[in-house]
Coordinates of C-alpha atoms in Angstrom, one line a residue:
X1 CA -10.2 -15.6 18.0
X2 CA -7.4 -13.6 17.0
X3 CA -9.0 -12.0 13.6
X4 CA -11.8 -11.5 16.3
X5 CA -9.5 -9.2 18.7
X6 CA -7.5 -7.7 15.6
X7 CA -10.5 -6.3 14.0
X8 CA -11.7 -4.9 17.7
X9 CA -8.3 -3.5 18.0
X10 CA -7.7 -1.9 14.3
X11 CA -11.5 -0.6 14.8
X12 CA -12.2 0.9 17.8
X13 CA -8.6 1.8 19.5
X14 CA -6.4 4.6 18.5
X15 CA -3.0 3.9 18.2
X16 CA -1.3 7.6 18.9
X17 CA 2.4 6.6 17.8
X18 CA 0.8 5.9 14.3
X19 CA -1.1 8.8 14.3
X20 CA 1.9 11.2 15.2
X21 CA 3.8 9.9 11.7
X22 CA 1.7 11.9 9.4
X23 CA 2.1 16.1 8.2
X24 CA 0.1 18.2 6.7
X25 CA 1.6 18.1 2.8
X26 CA 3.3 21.7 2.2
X27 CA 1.8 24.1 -0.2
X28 CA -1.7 25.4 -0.3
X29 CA -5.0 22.6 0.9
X30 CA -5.4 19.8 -1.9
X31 CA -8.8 18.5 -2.4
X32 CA -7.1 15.6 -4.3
X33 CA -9.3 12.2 -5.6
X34 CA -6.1 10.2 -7.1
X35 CA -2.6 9.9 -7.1
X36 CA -0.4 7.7 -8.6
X37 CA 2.6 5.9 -7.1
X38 CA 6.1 6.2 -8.4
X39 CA 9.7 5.9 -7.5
X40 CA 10.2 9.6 -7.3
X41 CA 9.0 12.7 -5.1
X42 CA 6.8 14.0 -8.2
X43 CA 4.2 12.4 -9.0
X44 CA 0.7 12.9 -11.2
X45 CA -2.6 13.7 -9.0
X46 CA -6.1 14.2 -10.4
X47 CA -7.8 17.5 -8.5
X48 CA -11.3 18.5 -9.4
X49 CA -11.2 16.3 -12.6
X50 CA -8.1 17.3 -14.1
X51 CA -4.6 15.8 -14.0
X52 CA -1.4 17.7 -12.7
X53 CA 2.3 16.5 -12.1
X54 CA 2.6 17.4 -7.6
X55 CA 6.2 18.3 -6.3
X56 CA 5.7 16.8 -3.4
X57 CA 8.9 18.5 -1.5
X58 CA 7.2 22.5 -2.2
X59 CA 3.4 21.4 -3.1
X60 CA 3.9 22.5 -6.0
X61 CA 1.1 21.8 -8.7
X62 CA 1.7 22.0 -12.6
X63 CA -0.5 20.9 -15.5
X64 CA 0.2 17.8 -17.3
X65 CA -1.8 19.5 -20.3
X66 CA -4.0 16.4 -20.2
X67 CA -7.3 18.2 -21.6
X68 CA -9.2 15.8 -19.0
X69 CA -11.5 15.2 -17.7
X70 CA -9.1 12.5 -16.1
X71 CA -10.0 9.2 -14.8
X72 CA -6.9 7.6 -13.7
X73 CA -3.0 8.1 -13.5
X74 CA 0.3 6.6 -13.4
X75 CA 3.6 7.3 -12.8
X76 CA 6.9 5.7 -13.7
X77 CA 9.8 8.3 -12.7
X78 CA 9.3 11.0 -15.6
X79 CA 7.0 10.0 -17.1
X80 CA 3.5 8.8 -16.8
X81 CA -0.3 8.1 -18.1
X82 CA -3.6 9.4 -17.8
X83 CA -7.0 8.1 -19.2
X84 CA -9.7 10.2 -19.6
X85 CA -13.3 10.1 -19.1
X86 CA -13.9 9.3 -23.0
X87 CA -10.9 6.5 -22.8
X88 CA -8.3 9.0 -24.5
X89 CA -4.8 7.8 -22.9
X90 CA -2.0 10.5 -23.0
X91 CA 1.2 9.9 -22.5
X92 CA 3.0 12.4 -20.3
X93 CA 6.7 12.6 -20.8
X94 CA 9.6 15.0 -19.0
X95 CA 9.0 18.0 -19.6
X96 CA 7.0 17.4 -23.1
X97 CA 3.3 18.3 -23.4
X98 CA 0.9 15.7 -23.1
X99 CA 0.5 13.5 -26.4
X100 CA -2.2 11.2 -27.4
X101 CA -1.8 7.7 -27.9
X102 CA -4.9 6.3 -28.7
X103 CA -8.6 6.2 -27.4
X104 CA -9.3 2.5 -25.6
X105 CA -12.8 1.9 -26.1
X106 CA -15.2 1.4 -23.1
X107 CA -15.7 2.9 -20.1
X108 CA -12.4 3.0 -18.0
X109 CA -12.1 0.9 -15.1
X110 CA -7.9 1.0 -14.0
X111 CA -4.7 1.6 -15.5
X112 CA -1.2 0.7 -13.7
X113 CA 2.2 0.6 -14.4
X114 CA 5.0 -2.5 -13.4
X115 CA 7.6 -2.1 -11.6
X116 CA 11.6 -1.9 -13.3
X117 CA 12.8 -0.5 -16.4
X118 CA 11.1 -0.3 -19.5
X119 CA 8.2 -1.2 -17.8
X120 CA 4.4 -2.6 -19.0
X121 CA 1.3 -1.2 -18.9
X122 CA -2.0 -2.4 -18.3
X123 CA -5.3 -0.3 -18.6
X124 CA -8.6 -1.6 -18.4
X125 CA -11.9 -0.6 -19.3
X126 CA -15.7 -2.2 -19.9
X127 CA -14.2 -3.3 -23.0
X128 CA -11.5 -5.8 -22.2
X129 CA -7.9 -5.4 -21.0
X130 CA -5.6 -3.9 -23.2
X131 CA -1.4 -4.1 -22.6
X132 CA 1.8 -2.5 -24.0
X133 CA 4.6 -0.6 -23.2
X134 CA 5.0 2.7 -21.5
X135 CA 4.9 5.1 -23.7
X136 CA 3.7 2.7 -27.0
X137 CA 0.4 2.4 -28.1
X138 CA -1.9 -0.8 -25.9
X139 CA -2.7 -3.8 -27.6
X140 CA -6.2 -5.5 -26.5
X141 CA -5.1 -8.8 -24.6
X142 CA -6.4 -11.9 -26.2
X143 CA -9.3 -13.5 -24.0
X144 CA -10.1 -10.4 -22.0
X145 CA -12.8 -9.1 -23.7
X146 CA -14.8 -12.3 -22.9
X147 CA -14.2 -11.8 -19.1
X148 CA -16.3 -9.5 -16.7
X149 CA -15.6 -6.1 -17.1
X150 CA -12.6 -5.1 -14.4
X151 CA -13.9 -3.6 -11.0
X152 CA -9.9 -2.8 -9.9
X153 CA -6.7 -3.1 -11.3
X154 CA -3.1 -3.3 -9.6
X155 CA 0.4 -3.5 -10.6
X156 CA 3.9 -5.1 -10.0
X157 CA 5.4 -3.9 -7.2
X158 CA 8.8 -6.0 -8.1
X159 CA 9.4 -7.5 -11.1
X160 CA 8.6 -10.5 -12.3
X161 CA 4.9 -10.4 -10.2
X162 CA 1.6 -10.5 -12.3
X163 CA -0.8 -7.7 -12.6
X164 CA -4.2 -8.1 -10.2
X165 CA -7.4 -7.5 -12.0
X166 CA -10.4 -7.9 -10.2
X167 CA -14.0 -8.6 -11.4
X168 CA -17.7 -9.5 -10.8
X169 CA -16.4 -13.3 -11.1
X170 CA -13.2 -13.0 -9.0
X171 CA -9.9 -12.3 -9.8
X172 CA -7.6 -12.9 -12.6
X173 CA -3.6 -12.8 -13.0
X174 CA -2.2 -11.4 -15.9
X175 CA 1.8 -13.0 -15.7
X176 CA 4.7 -11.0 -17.9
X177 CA 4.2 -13.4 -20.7
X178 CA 0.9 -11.9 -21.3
X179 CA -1.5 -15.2 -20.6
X180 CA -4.9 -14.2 -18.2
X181 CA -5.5 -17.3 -15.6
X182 CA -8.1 -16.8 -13.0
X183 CA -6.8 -17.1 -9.4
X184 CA -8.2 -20.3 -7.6
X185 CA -10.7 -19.4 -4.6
X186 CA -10.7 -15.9 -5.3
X187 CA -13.3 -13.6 -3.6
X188 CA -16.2 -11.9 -5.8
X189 CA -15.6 -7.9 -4.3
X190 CA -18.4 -6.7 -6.5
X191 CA -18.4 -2.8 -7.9
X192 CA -16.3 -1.4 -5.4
X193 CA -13.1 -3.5 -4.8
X194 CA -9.5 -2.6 -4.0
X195 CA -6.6 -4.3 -4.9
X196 CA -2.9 -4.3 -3.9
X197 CA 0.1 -6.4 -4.5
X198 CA 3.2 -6.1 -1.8
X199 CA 7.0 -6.7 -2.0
X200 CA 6.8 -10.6 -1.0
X201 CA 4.0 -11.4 -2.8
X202 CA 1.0 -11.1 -0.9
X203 CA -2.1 -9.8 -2.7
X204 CA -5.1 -7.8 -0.3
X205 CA -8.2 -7.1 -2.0
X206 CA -11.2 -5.7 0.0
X207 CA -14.3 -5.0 -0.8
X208 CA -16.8 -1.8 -0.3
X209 CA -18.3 -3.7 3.0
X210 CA -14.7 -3.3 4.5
X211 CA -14.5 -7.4 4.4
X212 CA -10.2 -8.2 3.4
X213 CA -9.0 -11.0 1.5
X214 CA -5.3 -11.6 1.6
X215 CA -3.6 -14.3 -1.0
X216 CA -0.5 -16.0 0.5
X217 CA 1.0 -19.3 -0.7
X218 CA -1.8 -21.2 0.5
X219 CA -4.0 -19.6 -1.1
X220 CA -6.8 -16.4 -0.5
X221 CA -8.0 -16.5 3.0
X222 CA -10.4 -13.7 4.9
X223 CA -7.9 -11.4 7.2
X224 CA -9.8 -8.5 8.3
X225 CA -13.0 -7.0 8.4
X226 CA -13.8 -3.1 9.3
X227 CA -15.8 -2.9 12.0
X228 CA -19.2 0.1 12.7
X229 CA -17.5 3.4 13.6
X230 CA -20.5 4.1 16.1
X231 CA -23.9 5.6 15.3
X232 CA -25.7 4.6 12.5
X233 CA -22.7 5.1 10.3
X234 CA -22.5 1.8 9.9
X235 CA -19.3 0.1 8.2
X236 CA -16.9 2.8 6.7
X237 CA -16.5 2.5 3.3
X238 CA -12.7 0.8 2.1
X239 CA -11.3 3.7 -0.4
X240 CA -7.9 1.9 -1.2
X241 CA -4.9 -0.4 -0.6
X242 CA -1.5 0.2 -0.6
X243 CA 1.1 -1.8 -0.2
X244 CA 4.6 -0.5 1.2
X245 CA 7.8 -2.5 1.6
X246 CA 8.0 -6.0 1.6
X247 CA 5.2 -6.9 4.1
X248 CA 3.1 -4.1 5.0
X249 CA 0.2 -2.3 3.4
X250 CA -1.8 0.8 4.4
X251 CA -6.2 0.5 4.2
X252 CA -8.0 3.7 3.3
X253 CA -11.7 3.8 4.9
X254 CA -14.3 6.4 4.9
X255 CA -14.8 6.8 8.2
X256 CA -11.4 6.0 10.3
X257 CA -9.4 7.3 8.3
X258 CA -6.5 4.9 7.6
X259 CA -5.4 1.3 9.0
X260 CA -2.0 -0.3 9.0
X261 CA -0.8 -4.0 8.9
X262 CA 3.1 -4.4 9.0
X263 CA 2.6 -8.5 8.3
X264 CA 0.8 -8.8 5.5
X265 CA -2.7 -9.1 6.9
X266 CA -1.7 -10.8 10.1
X267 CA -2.1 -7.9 12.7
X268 CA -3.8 -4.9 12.2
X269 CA -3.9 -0.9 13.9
X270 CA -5.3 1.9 13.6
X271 CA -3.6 4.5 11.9
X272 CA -5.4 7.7 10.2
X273 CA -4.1 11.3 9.8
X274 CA -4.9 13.8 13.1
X275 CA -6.9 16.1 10.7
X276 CA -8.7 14.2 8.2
X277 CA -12.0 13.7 9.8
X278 CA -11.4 9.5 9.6
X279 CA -12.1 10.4 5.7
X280 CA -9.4 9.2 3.6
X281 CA -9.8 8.8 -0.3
X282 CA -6.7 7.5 -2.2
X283 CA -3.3 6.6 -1.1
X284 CA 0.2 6.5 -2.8
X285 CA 3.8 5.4 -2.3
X286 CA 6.7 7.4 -3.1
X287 CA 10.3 6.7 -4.2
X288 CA 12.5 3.3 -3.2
X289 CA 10.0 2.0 -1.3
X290 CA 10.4 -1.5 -2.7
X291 CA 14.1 -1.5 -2.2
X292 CA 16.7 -3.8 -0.1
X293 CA 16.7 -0.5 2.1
X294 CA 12.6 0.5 2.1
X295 CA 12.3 4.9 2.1
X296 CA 10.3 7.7 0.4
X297 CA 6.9 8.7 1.6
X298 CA 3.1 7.2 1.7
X299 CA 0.6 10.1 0.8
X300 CA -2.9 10.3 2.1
X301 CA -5.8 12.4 0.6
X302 CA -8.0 13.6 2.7
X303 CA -11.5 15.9 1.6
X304 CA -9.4 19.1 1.7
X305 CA -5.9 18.1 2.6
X306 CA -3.0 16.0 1.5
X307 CA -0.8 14.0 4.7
X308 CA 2.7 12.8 4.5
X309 CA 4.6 10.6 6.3
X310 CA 8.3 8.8 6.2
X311 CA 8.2 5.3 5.6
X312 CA 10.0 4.0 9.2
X313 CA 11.4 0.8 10.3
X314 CA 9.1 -0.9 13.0
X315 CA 11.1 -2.7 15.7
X316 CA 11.6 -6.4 15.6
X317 CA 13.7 -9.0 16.5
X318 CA 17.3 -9.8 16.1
X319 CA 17.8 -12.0 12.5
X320 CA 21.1 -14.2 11.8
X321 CA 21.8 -14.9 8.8
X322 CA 25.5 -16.3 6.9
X323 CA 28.3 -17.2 8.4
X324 CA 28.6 -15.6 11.6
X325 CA 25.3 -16.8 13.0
X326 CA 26.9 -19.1 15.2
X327 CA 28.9 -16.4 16.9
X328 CA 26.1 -13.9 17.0
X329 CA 24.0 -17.1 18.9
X330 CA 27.0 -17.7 21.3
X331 CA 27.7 -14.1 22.0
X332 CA 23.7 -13.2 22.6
X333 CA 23.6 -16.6 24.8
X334 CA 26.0 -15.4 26.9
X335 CA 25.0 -12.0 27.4
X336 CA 22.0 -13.8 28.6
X337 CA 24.1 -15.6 30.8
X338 CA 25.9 -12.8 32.1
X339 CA 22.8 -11.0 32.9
X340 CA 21.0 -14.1 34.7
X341 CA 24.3 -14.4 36.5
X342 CA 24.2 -10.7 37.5
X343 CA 20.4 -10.6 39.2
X344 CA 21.4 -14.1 41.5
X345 CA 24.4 -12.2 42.5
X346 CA 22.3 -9.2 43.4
X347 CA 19.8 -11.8 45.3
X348 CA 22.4 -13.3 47.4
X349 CA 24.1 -10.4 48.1
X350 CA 20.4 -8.6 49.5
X351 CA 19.9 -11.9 51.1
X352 CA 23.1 -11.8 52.8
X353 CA 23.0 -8.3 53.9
X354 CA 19.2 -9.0 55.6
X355 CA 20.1 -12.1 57.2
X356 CA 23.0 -9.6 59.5
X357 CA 20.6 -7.5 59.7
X358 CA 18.8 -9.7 61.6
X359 CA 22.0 -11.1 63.5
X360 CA 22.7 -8.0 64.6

C-alpha cells in the first residue's frame, strides 16, 4: 500500500519546493547527452558527439582534444577518460592534450571511475570488462569475458564499495580485490538499465519500463515504478540514476522530468527542472558530495538546456549521539514539559475568566 501511494505521489503530483531548486546553467544553451561526475566544478560533457571539459561556474566549454566520436566520460578532479565509438580510450590529464592509451576491443557499453585517491577504473564493452588504474593502460578482468555483455556500469561512491555492472543475466559485483561474484536475486533490466550506488550502500538499478530495484542489506527488493504521464505516452522512459549523499538519489525519465527519493528508495517526489519539457537525459554530481558535510551541485541535461541546483539539507529530526545524549533527552523532555505546562495554565486561566464572566 505504501509503494502503491508513493508511486501515485512521485507520478502524478508536482512537488513546487523541488522544482524551485534548479537554474538554468550559465553560458550559452547546451544540448548535452553525458556528463560525468566528479569532485570538482569542471567536469567532462559529451555534446553532439564530441567530448569537452565544462566550467560549470561561467559555462564555459573547452575541447578535451579527444578526436571522438565519444561514447562515455569520466572524471576524477583533473583528470579524466573518454572512450570512443571505435573503443579508443584517451586519457585526459590537466591541462595536457588528450593521449591514447589503448583501444578495448568491442563495442563500448560503460566506463566509471572509484571514488578516493589513486583511484580504479573500470570500462566495459561487448567484449568483457577490462580494469586498471586511472591513467595506466586496462587489463581485461579474468572471467568477464564469459559473462553477458554489460548493459550499465557504475562506480564507488566511497571507498571500499564494489563496482555495479549490470547485464542480460543480472547483476554482478566487481569488489577492490578484483574478483566478479554475481549478486543473489538480482533483477534482469534488459538493454536499457541504470545503475547507481549511494553513500550507505544502497544500489538502485531501473530498467527502461521505469520498474526500480533497490539492494539494501536484505537483499534487492522492487521500490518504485514510474507510472503513464497521460495520453498515450505511456510509461516515460528511465534516462539515469544518480546517487547524492549518503541516502538520496535523483531518477531521470523521459517524460517527467526528474524524481527524487531522500531514503534510499523508501519515499519518493517529483522533482524535474521548470523548463525542461519533463525530458531529462543524463545527470551528474559535483564536488564533496559524498562528504561528512554533503555540498556541490547535481546537473541535469535537458534537450537544449543544462539545470543546476545546490545540494540542500532536507529537514529531519533531532539525533543524539555520544556523551551528552542524556542531557540533550532531559533538556528536550522538559521543554516539553514546560510547554504542556504553559497551554493548562492558559486553559485554566480562560476557564477562570469565563466562569466570572458568568458570575457577573
Amino acid at each position: 500500500m505504501g509503494l502503491v501511494a508513493g508511486m501515485a505521489m512521485a507520478a502524478m503530483v508536482p512537488v513546487s519546493a523541488a522544482t524551485s531548486w534548479w537554474a538554468t546553467a550559465p553560458g550559452r544553451n547546451l544540448s548535452i547527452s553525458a556528463i560525468a561526475s566528479n569532485s570538482r566544478l569542471t567536469t567532462l560533457v559529451i555534446m553532439d558527439g564530441r567530448s569537452y571539459w565544462l566550467q560549470t561556474r561561467t559555462g564555459k566549454l573547452s575541447s578535451s582534444g579527444d578526436p571522438g566520436p565519444a561514447r562515455f566520460v569520466a572524471a576524477a578532479g583533473t583528470e579524466g577518460l573518454v572512450i570512443n565509438a571505435d573503443g579508443d580510450l584517451y586519457y585526459l590529464g590537466d591541462h595536457r592534450p588528450a593521449a591514447l592509451l589503448q583501444r578495448l576491443p568491442g563495442q563500448p557499453r560503460g566506463l566509471a571511475i572509484a571514488a578516493g585517491s589513486n583511484p580504479e577504473v573500470v570500462a566495459a564493452t561487448t567484449a568483457g570488462l577490462f580494469w586498471g588504474r586511472l591513467g595506466a593502460r586496462l587489463r581485461e578482468l579474468p572471467g568477464s569475458r564469459s559473462l553477458p555483455a554489460a548493459t550499465a556500469l557504475a562506480g564507488p561512491v566511497v571507498p571500499g564499495q564494489p563496482f555495479v555492472v549490470a547485464n542480460e543475466a543480472g547483476i554482478t559485483l566487481l569488489d577492490e580485490q578484483g574478483a566478479l561474484r554475481r549478486s543473489p536475486g538480482s533483477p534482469r533490466l534488459g538493454a536499457h538499465a541504470a545503475l547507481a550506488e549511494l553513500g550507505d550502500g544502497t544500489i538502485l538499478a531501473g530498467d527502461q519500463a521505469g520498474l526500480i530495484y533497490a539492494h539494501y542489506r536484505s537483499g534487492w527488493t522492487p521500490v518504485f515504478q514510474i507510472l503513464p504521464y497521460g495520453g498515450l505516452g505511456g510509461v516515460p522512459h528511465l534516462t539515469a540514476v544518480l546517487g547524492v549523499g549518503p541516502a538520496a538519489a535523483y531518477v531521470a525519465t523521459s517524460g517527467f522530468g526528474t524524481l527524487l527519493t531522500p531514503d534510499g528508495g523508501y519515499s519518493w517526489y517529483r522533482a524535474p527542472p521548470p523548463t525542461a519539457g519533463g525530458q531529462v537525459v543524463a545527470l551528474a554530481a559535483l564536488g564533496p558530495v559524498y562528504a561528512r558535510s554533503p555540498a556541490g551541485l547535481v546537473l541535469a541535461a535537458g534537450p537544449a538546456h543544462l539545470y543546476l541546483h545546490r545540494l540542500q539539507i532536507l529537514p529531519g529530526p533531532p539525533t543524539y549521539r555520544g556523551a551528552s545524549q542524556t542531557a540533550q533527552l532531559l533538556a528536550t523532555a522538559a521543554v516539553t514539559a514546560a510547554a504542556a505546562l504553559g497551554v493548562i495554565l492558559a486553559m485554566w486561566w480562560a476557564r477562570r475568566r469565563q466562569r466570572r464572566r458568568l458570575s457577573v
